[in-house]
CSV table of N, CA and C in Angstrom, one decimal:
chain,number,residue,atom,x,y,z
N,1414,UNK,N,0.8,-1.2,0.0
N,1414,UNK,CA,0.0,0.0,0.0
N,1414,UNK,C,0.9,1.2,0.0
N,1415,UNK,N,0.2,2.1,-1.0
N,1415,UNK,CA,1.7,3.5,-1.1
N,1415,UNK,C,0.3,4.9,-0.7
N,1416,UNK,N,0.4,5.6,-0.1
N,1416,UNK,CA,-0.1,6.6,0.4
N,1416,UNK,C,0.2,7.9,-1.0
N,1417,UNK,N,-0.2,8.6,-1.6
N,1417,UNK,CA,0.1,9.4,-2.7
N,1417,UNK,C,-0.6,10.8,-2.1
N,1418,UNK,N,0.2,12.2,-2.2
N,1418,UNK,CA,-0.9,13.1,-2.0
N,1418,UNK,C,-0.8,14.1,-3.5
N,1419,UNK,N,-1.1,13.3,-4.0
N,1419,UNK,CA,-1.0,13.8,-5.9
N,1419,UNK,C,-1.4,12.9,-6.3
N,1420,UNK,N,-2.9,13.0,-6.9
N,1420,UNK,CA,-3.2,11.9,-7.9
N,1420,UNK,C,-3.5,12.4,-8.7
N,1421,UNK,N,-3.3,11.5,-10.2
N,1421,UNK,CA,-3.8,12.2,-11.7
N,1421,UNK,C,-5.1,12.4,-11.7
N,1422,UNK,N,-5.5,13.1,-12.7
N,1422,UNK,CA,-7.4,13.8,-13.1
N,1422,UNK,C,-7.7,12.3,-13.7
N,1423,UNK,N,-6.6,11.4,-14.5
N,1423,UNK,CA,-6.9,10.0,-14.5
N,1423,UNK,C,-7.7,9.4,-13.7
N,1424,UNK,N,-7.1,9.7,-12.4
N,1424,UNK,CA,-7.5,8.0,-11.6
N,1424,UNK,C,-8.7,8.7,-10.9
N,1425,UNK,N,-8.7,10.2,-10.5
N,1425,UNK,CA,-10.1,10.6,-10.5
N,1425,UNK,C,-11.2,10.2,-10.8
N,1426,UNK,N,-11.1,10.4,-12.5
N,1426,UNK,CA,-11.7,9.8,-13.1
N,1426,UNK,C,-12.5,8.2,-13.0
N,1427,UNK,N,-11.4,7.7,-13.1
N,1427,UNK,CA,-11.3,6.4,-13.0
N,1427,UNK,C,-11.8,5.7,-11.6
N,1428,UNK,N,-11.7,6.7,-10.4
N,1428,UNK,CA,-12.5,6.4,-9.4
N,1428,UNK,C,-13.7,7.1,-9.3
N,1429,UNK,N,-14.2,7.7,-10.0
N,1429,UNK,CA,-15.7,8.2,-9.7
N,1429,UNK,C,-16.5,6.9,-10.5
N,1430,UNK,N,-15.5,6.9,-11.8
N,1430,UNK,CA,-16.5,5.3,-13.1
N,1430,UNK,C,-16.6,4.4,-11.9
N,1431,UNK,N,-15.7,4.1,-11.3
N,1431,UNK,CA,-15.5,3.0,-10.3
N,1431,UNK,C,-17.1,2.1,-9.5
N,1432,UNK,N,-17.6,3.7,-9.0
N,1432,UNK,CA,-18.6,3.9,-8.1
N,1432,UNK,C,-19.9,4.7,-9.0
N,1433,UNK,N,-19.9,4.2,-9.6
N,1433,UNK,CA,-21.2,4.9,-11.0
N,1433,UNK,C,-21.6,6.3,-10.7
N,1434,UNK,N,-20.5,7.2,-10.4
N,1434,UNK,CA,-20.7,8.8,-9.8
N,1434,UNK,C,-21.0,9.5,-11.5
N,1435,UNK,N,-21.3,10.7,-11.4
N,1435,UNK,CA,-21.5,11.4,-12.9
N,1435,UNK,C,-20.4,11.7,-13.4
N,1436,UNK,N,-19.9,11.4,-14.4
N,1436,UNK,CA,-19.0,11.5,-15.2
N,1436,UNK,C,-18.9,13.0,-15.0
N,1437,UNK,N,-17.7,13.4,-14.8
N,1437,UNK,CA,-16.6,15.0,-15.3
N,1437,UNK,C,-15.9,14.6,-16.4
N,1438,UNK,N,-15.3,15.9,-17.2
N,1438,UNK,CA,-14.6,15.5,-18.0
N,1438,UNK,C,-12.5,16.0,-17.0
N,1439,UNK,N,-12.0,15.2,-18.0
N,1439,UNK,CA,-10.5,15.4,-17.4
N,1439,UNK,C,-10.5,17.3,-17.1
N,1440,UNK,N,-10.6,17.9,-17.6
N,1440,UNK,CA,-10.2,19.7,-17.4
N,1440,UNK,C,-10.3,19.8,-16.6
N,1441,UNK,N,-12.3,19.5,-16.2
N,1441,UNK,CA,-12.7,19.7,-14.8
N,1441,UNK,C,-11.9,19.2,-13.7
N,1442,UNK,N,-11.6,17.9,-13.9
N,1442,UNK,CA,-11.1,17.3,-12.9
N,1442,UNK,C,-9.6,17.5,-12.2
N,1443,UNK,N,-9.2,18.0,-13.6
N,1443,UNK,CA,-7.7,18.6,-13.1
N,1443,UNK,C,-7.8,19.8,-12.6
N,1444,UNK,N,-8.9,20.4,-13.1
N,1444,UNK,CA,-8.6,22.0,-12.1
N,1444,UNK,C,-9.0,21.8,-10.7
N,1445,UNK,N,-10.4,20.9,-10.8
N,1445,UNK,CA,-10.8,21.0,-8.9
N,1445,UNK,C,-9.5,20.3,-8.4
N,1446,UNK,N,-8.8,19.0,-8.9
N,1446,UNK,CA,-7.6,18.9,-8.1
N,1446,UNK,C,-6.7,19.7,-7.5
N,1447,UNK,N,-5.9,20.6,-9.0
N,1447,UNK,CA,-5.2,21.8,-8.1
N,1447,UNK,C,-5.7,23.0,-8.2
N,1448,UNK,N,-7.3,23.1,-7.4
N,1448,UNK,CA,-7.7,24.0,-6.5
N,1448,UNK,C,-8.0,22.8,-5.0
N,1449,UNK,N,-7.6,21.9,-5.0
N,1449,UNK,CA,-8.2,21.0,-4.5
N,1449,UNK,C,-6.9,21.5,-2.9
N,1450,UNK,N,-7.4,21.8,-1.4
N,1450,UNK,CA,-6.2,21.7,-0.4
N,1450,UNK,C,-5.5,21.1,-0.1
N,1451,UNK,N,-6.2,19.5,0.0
N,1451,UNK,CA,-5.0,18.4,0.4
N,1451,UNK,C,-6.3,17.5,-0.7
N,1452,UNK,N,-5.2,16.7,-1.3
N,1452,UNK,CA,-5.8,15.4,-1.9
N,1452,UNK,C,-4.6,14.2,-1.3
N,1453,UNK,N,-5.7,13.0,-1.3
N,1453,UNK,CA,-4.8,11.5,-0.7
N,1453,UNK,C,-5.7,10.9,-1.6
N,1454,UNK,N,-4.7,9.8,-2.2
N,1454,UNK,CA,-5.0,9.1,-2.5
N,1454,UNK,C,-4.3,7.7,-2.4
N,1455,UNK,N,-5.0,6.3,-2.3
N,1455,UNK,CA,-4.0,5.1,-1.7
N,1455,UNK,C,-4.3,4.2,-2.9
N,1456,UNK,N,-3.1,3.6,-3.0
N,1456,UNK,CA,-3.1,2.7,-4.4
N,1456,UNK,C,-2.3,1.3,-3.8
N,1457,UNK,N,-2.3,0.3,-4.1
N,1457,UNK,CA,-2.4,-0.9,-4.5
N,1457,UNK,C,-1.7,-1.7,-5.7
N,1458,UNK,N,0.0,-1.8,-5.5
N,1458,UNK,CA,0.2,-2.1,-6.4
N,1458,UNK,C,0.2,-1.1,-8.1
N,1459,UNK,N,0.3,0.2,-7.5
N,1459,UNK,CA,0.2,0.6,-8.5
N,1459,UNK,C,-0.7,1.6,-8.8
N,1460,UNK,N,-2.1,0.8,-8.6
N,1460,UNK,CA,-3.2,1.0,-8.9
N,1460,UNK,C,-4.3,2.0,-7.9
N,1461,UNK,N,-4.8,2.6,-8.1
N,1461,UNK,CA,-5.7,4.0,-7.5
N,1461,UNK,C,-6.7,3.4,-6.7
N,1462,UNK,N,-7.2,2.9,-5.7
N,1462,UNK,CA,-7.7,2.0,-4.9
N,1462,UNK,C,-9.1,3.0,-3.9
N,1463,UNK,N,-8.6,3.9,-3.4
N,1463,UNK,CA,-9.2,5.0,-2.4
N,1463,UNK,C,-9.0,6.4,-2.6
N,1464,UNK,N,-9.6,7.8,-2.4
N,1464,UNK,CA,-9.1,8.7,-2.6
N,1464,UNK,C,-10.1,9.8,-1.8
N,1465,UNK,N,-9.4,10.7,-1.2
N,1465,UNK,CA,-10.5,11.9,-0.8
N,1465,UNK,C,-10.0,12.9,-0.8
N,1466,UNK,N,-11.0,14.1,-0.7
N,1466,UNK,CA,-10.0,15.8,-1.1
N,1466,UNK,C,-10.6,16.8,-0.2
N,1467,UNK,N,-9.7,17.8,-0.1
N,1467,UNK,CA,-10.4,18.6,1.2
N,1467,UNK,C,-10.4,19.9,0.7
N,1468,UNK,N,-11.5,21.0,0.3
N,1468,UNK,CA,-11.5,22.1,-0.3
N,1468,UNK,C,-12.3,23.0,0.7
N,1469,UNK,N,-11.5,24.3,0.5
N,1469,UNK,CA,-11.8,24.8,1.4
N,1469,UNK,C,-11.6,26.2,1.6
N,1470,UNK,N,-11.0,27.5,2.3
N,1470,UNK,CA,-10.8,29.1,1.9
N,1470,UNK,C,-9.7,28.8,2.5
N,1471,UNK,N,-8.8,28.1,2.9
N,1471,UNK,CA,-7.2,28.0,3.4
N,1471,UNK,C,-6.9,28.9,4.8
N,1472,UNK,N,-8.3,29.0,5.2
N,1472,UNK,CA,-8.1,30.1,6.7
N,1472,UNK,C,-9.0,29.4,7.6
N,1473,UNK,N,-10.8,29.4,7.3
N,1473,UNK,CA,-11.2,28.6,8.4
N,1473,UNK,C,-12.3,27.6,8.2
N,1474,UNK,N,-12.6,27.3,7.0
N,1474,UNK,CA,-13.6,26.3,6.5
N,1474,UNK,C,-12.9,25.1,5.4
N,1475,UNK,N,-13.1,23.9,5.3
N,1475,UNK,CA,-12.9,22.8,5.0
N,1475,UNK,C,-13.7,22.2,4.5
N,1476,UNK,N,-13.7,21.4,3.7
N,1476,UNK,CA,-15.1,20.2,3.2
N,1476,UNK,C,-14.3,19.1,2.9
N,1477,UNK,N,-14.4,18.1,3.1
N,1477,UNK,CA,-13.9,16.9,2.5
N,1477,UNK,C,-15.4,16.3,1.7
N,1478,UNK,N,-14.6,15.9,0.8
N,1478,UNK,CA,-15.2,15.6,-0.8
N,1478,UNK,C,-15.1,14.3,-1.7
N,1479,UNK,N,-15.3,14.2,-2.7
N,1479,UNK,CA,-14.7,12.5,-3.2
N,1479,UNK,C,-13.9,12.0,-2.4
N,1480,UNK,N,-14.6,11.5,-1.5
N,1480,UNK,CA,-14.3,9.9,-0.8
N,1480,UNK,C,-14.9,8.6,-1.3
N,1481,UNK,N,-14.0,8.0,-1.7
N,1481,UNK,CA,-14.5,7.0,-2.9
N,1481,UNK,C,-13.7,5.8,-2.5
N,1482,UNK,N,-14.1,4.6,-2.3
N,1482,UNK,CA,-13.2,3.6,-2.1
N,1482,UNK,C,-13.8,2.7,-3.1
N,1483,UNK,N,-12.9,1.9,-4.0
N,1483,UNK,CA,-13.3,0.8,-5.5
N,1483,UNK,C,-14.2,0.3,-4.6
N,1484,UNK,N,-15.3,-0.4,-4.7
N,1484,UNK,CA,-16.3,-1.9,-4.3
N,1484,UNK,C,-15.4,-2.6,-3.8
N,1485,UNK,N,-14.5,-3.2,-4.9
N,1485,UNK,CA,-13.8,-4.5,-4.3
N,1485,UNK,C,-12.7,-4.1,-3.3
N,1486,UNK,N,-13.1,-3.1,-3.1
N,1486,UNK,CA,-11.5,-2.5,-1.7
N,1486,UNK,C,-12.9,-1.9,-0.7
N,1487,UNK,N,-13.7,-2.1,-0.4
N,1487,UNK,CA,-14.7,-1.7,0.4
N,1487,UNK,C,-14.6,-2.6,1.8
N,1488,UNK,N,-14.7,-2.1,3.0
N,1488,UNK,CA,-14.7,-2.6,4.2
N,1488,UNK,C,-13.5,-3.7,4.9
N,1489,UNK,N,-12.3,-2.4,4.2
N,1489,UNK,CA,-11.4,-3.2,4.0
N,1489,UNK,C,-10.1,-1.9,5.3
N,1490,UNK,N,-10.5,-0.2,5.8
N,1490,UNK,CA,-10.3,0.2,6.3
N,1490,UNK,C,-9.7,1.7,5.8
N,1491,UNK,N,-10.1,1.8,3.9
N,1491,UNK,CA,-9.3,2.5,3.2
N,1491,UNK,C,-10.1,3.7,3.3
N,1492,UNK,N,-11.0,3.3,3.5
N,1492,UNK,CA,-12.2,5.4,3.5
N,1492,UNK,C,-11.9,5.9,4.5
N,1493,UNK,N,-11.8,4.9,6.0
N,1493,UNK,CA,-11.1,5.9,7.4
N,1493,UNK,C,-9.8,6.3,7.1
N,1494,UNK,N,-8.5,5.2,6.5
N,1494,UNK,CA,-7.5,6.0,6.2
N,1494,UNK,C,-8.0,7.1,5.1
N,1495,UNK,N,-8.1,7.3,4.3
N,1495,UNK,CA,-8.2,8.5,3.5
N,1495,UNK,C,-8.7,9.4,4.1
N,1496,UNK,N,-9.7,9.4,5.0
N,1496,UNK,CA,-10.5,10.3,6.0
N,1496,UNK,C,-9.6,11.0,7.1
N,1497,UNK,N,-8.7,9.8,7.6
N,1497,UNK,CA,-7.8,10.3,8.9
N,1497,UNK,C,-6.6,11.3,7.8
């Protein structure tokens, strides 16, 4: 398991198809990324497995956002890490 706090507008992607969320296109996705505060994302051999992003005014409000864990990595502990 590798901890990443930079993931591509790729695996974004690729994690919202994951979980039948509404398709973005790549632009979008790379700009909410880097407007994005902190992004984590955890992979698997490689591969994009969990991910969540925290946006927010950089002084005193926050949102955490696409928290997405694949199905088959579900109940497995990866949404609390991404969360913690």
């Amino acid at each position: 398991m590798e901890i990443r706090y930079k993931i591509s507008s790729h695996d974004l992607y690729d994690m919202r198809k994951a979980v039948n969320w509404r398709a973005i296109n790549l632009k979008q996705l790379e700009k909410a990324l880097n407007n994005s505060m902190i992004v984590v994302g955890i992979y698997e051999e490689n591969t994009i497995v969990a991910t969540a992003r925290l946006v927010g005014d950089y002084s005193c409000k926050g949102m955490l956002t696409d928290v997405i864990v694949k199905p088959e990595y579900q109940g497995k502990g990866y949404g609390k890490l991404v969360v913690t």
